[in-house]
């Protein structure tokens, strides 16, 4: 017997699709908000410090069919409120940094912002997954200001080092190629590679500590009181 399937006329289906498209657009805007915040931090570090912990940023938005498939697979209610509450990885941002200590630094700078609310945190660095995967995962919510309303949208943020990201990318490609059925010998090789990546991170962190990354920024207590007369006169002389 065929399972029951709801039927809609063309107008109802079009309206449903438009509502879901609008729903997904909120997640796209949330990615834009988070990446803007990270880019501001990166530019601020470039301007004020000798060292920038943010190497690069990636983002991804789940495809609508992937979202609905996850809802079906997890047996969640097939409505927008249920998706917003239960599917927290629709919007994803990945921050890549050089050193392990950068991960906490970036995490604290983001979570410390007034409009970001931390919903969940999973440390796969201190508690790596059995397959060797390491990364810090944050689920945060951020306000997205629409033309007619404000929505708080969840975003998954992954923060990891270059070595962690390199290993995770390789692992993903191998599991995709073998459709999850990775031969035991390759699993062993991946585990060894994970150990090597972790050792590299520790070595790079040790070297990092030996280097003095003192800030070039002006002293904070007097910055607002600096006399800019000399700078002004310099501009006048340059333009005369």
Short mmCIF file of C-alpha atoms in Angstrom, two decimals:
data_model
loop_
_atom_site.label_atom_id
_atom_site.label_comp_id
_atom_site.label_asym_id
_atom_site.label_seq_id
_atom_site.Cartn_x
_atom_site.Cartn_y
_atom_site.Cartn_z
CA UNK A 1 0.00 0.00 0.00
CA UNK A 2 1.37 3.42 -0.92
CA UNK A 3 1.96 5.83 1.95
CA UNK A 4 -0.30 8.85 2.11
CA UNK A 5 1.14 11.97 0.51
CA UNK A 6 -0.38 15.44 1.00
CA UNK A 7 -1.51 17.04 -2.24
CA UNK A 8 -1.55 20.76 -3.01
CA UNK A 9 -2.80 22.71 -5.96
CA UNK A 10 -0.26 24.75 -7.89
CA UNK A 11 -1.02 28.02 -6.10
CA UNK A 12 -0.74 26.47 -2.64
CA UNK A 13 2.53 24.79 -3.62
CA UNK A 14 3.93 28.06 -4.95
CA UNK A 15 3.00 29.85 -1.73
CA UNK A 16 4.59 27.09 0.37
CA UNK A 17 7.79 27.26 -1.68
CA UNK A 18 7.95 31.05 -1.32
CA UNK A 19 7.55 30.80 2.45
CA UNK A 20 10.32 28.24 2.69
CA UNK A 21 12.58 30.32 0.43
CA UNK A 22 12.02 33.31 2.70
CA UNK A 23 12.77 31.11 5.73
CA UNK A 24 16.07 29.94 4.20
CA UNK A 25 16.98 33.50 3.24
CA UNK A 26 17.12 34.36 6.93
CA UNK A 27 19.92 31.80 7.37
CA UNK A 28 21.80 33.27 4.42
CA UNK A 29 21.57 36.69 6.08
CA UNK A 30 22.78 35.20 9.38
CA UNK A 31 25.88 33.87 7.60
CA UNK A 32 26.44 37.36 6.18
CA UNK A 33 26.17 38.85 9.68
CA UNK A 34 28.66 36.41 11.24
CA UNK A 35 31.18 36.65 8.39
CA UNK A 36 30.99 40.46 8.56
CA UNK A 37 31.80 40.31 12.27
CA UNK A 38 34.76 37.99 11.65
CA UNK A 39 36.04 40.14 8.79
CA UNK A 40 35.87 43.20 11.04
CA UNK A 41 37.92 41.37 13.67
CA UNK A 42 40.44 40.31 11.03
CA UNK A 43 40.82 43.83 9.64
CA UNK A 44 41.08 45.26 13.15
CA UNK A 45 43.89 42.81 13.96
CA UNK A 46 45.68 43.71 10.73
CA UNK A 47 45.51 47.39 11.67
CA UNK A 48 46.30 47.24 15.38
CA UNK A 49 48.52 44.20 15.94
CA UNK A 50 51.57 42.49 14.55
CA UNK A 51 49.77 39.19 14.31
CA UNK A 52 46.37 38.17 12.93
CA UNK A 53 44.94 34.88 14.26
CA UNK A 54 42.32 34.58 11.50
CA UNK A 55 43.74 32.91 8.40
CA UNK A 56 40.57 32.55 6.34
CA UNK A 57 36.82 31.99 6.53
CA UNK A 58 34.50 29.55 4.77
CA UNK A 59 30.72 29.41 4.91
CA UNK A 60 27.96 27.15 3.65
CA UNK A 61 24.19 27.11 3.59
CA UNK A 62 22.47 23.72 3.57
CA UNK A 63 20.47 23.03 0.43
CA UNK A 64 16.68 23.10 1.03
CA UNK A 65 16.35 19.44 0.08
CA UNK A 66 19.08 18.52 2.59
CA UNK A 67 17.24 20.40 5.33
CA UNK A 68 13.95 18.64 4.61
CA UNK A 69 15.65 15.25 4.32
CA UNK A 70 17.23 15.73 7.76
CA UNK A 71 13.82 16.69 9.20
CA UNK A 72 12.32 13.49 7.74
CA UNK A 73 15.24 11.31 8.88
CA UNK A 74 15.14 12.67 12.44
CA UNK A 75 11.35 12.41 12.54
CA UNK A 76 10.90 16.10 13.42
CA UNK A 77 7.62 17.87 12.69
CA UNK A 78 7.59 19.09 9.10
CA UNK A 79 7.05 22.77 9.81
CA UNK A 80 9.18 25.92 10.05
CA UNK A 81 9.02 26.25 13.83
CA UNK A 82 10.25 22.68 14.25
CA UNK A 83 13.09 23.22 11.78
CA UNK A 84 14.19 26.43 13.53
CA UNK A 85 14.23 24.66 16.89
CA UNK A 86 15.81 21.35 15.90
CA UNK A 87 18.02 21.84 12.84
CA UNK A 88 20.82 24.08 14.08
CA UNK A 89 23.39 23.54 11.33
CA UNK A 90 21.54 25.05 8.37
CA UNK A 91 23.91 28.02 8.40
CA UNK A 92 27.59 27.22 8.90
CA UNK A 93 30.74 29.33 9.17
CA UNK A 94 34.23 27.90 9.50
CA UNK A 95 37.14 29.96 10.83
CA UNK A 96 40.66 28.71 10.13
CA UNK A 97 43.55 29.89 12.28
CA UNK A 98 47.24 29.08 12.61
CA UNK A 99 47.64 28.02 16.23
CA UNK A 100 45.66 26.16 18.87
CA UNK A 101 45.69 29.17 21.20
CA UNK A 102 44.02 31.24 18.47
CA UNK A 103 40.91 29.07 18.72
CA UNK A 104 40.06 30.22 22.25
CA UNK A 105 40.95 33.79 21.35
CA UNK A 106 38.56 33.84 18.38
CA UNK A 107 35.87 32.02 20.36
CA UNK A 108 36.00 34.56 23.17
CA UNK A 109 35.92 37.55 20.83
CA UNK A 110 32.81 36.24 19.08
CA UNK A 111 30.89 35.00 22.12
CA UNK A 112 31.72 38.24 23.92
CA UNK A 113 29.78 40.35 21.43
CA UNK A 114 26.53 41.69 22.85
CA UNK A 115 24.21 40.49 20.09
CA UNK A 116 25.61 36.95 19.90
CA UNK A 117 24.07 34.32 22.19
CA UNK A 118 25.91 31.05 22.76
CA UNK A 119 23.47 28.13 22.56
CA UNK A 120 25.82 25.15 22.61
CA UNK A 121 29.55 24.42 22.58
CA UNK A 122 31.31 21.18 21.71
CA UNK A 123 35.05 20.86 22.18
CA UNK A 124 36.38 18.19 19.82
CA UNK A 125 39.94 19.35 20.47
CA UNK A 126 40.20 18.45 24.12
CA UNK A 127 37.83 15.56 23.42
CA UNK A 128 38.60 14.48 19.89
CA UNK A 129 36.25 12.14 18.07
CA UNK A 130 37.29 8.46 17.81
CA UNK A 131 38.25 8.90 14.16
CA UNK A 132 40.71 11.68 15.07
CA UNK A 133 38.54 14.68 14.15
CA UNK A 134 39.40 17.88 16.05
CA UNK A 135 37.60 21.22 16.01
CA UNK A 136 35.68 23.59 18.27
CA UNK A 137 31.97 23.79 17.42
CA UNK A 138 29.76 26.64 18.59
CA UNK A 139 26.05 27.05 18.02
CA UNK A 140 25.15 30.71 18.39
CA UNK A 141 22.10 32.78 17.60
CA UNK A 142 22.25 36.23 16.07
CA UNK A 143 19.55 38.81 15.28
CA UNK A 144 18.79 39.27 11.60
CA UNK A 145 16.96 42.49 10.84
CA UNK A 146 14.47 41.99 8.03
CA UNK A 147 12.33 44.64 6.37
CA UNK A 148 9.32 43.77 8.50
CA UNK A 149 10.70 41.91 11.52
CA UNK A 150 13.73 40.74 13.47
CA UNK A 151 14.53 37.02 13.65
CA UNK A 152 17.10 35.31 15.83
CA UNK A 153 18.81 32.74 13.65
CA UNK A 154 21.10 29.89 14.79
CA UNK A 155 24.50 29.54 13.14
CA UNK A 156 27.07 26.80 13.58
CA UNK A 157 30.62 28.14 13.87
CA UNK A 158 33.56 25.77 13.55
CA UNK A 159 36.98 27.05 14.64
CA UNK A 160 40.05 24.98 13.82
CA UNK A 161 43.71 25.21 12.88
CA UNK A 162 45.09 24.76 9.38
CA UNK A 163 46.32 21.28 10.32
CA UNK A 164 42.91 20.29 11.70
CA UNK A 165 41.19 21.59 8.58
CA UNK A 166 43.61 19.79 6.25
CA UNK A 167 42.96 16.49 8.02
CA UNK A 168 39.18 16.99 8.09
CA UNK A 169 39.13 17.80 4.38
CA UNK A 170 41.07 14.65 3.55
CA UNK A 171 38.88 12.52 5.81
CA UNK A 172 35.73 13.90 4.17
CA UNK A 173 37.02 13.12 0.68
CA UNK A 174 37.94 9.56 1.63
CA UNK A 175 34.59 8.86 3.32
CA UNK A 176 32.76 10.35 0.34
CA UNK A 177 34.71 8.22 -2.12
CA UNK A 178 34.04 5.00 -0.19
CA UNK A 179 30.46 6.00 0.75
CA UNK A 180 31.30 5.67 4.44
CA UNK A 181 32.70 2.13 4.08
CA UNK A 182 36.39 3.00 4.45
CA UNK A 183 38.76 0.01 4.32
CA UNK A 184 40.44 -0.77 7.68
CA UNK A 185 43.91 -0.01 6.33
CA UNK A 186 42.82 3.49 5.30
CA UNK A 187 41.17 4.02 8.67
CA UNK A 188 44.50 3.23 10.28
CA UNK A 189 46.29 5.65 7.96
CA UNK A 190 43.77 8.36 8.81
CA UNK A 191 44.30 7.77 12.52
CA UNK A 192 48.07 8.12 12.06
CA UNK A 193 47.56 11.28 10.04
CA UNK A 194 45.39 12.68 12.85
CA UNK A 195 48.19 12.02 15.34
CA UNK A 196 50.69 13.69 13.03
CA UNK A 197 48.42 16.73 12.61
CA UNK A 198 48.01 17.00 16.39
CA UNK A 199 51.78 16.76 16.88
CA UNK A 200 52.31 19.46 14.25
CA UNK A 201 49.84 21.74 16.03
CA UNK A 202 51.67 21.25 19.33
CA UNK A 203 55.05 21.97 17.73
CA UNK A 204 53.77 25.08 15.96
CA UNK A 205 52.18 26.29 19.19
CA UNK A 206 55.49 25.83 21.01
CA UNK A 207 57.30 27.86 18.36
CA UNK A 208 54.56 30.46 18.48
CA UNK A 209 55.12 31.00 22.19
CA UNK A 210 58.81 31.73 21.56
CA UNK A 211 57.95 34.68 19.33
CA UNK A 212 57.02 38.01 20.90
CA UNK A 213 53.82 39.30 19.27
CA UNK A 214 53.60 42.58 21.12
CA UNK A 215 50.94 44.94 19.85
CA UNK A 216 51.90 48.03 17.88
CA UNK A 217 48.67 49.77 18.88
CA UNK A 218 48.72 53.07 20.71
CA UNK A 219 48.26 52.95 24.50
CA UNK A 220 44.53 52.65 25.13
CA UNK A 221 44.22 54.94 28.16
CA UNK A 222 45.43 58.05 26.29
CA UNK A 223 44.39 57.26 22.71
CA UNK A 224 41.22 59.40 22.87
CA UNK A 225 43.20 62.33 24.31
CA UNK A 226 45.99 62.43 21.74
CA UNK A 227 46.70 65.88 20.34
CA UNK A 228 46.23 65.55 16.59
CA UNK A 229 47.54 69.05 15.78
CA UNK A 230 50.81 67.72 14.32
CA UNK A 231 48.91 65.25 12.16
CA UNK A 232 46.59 68.03 10.96
CA UNK A 233 49.51 70.31 10.10
CA UNK A 234 51.14 67.42 8.28
CA UNK A 235 48.04 66.97 6.13
CA UNK A 236 48.02 70.70 5.36
CA UNK A 237 51.66 70.63 4.33
CA UNK A 238 51.10 67.57 2.14
CA UNK A 239 48.18 69.17 0.32
CA UNK A 240 49.67 72.67 -0.10
#
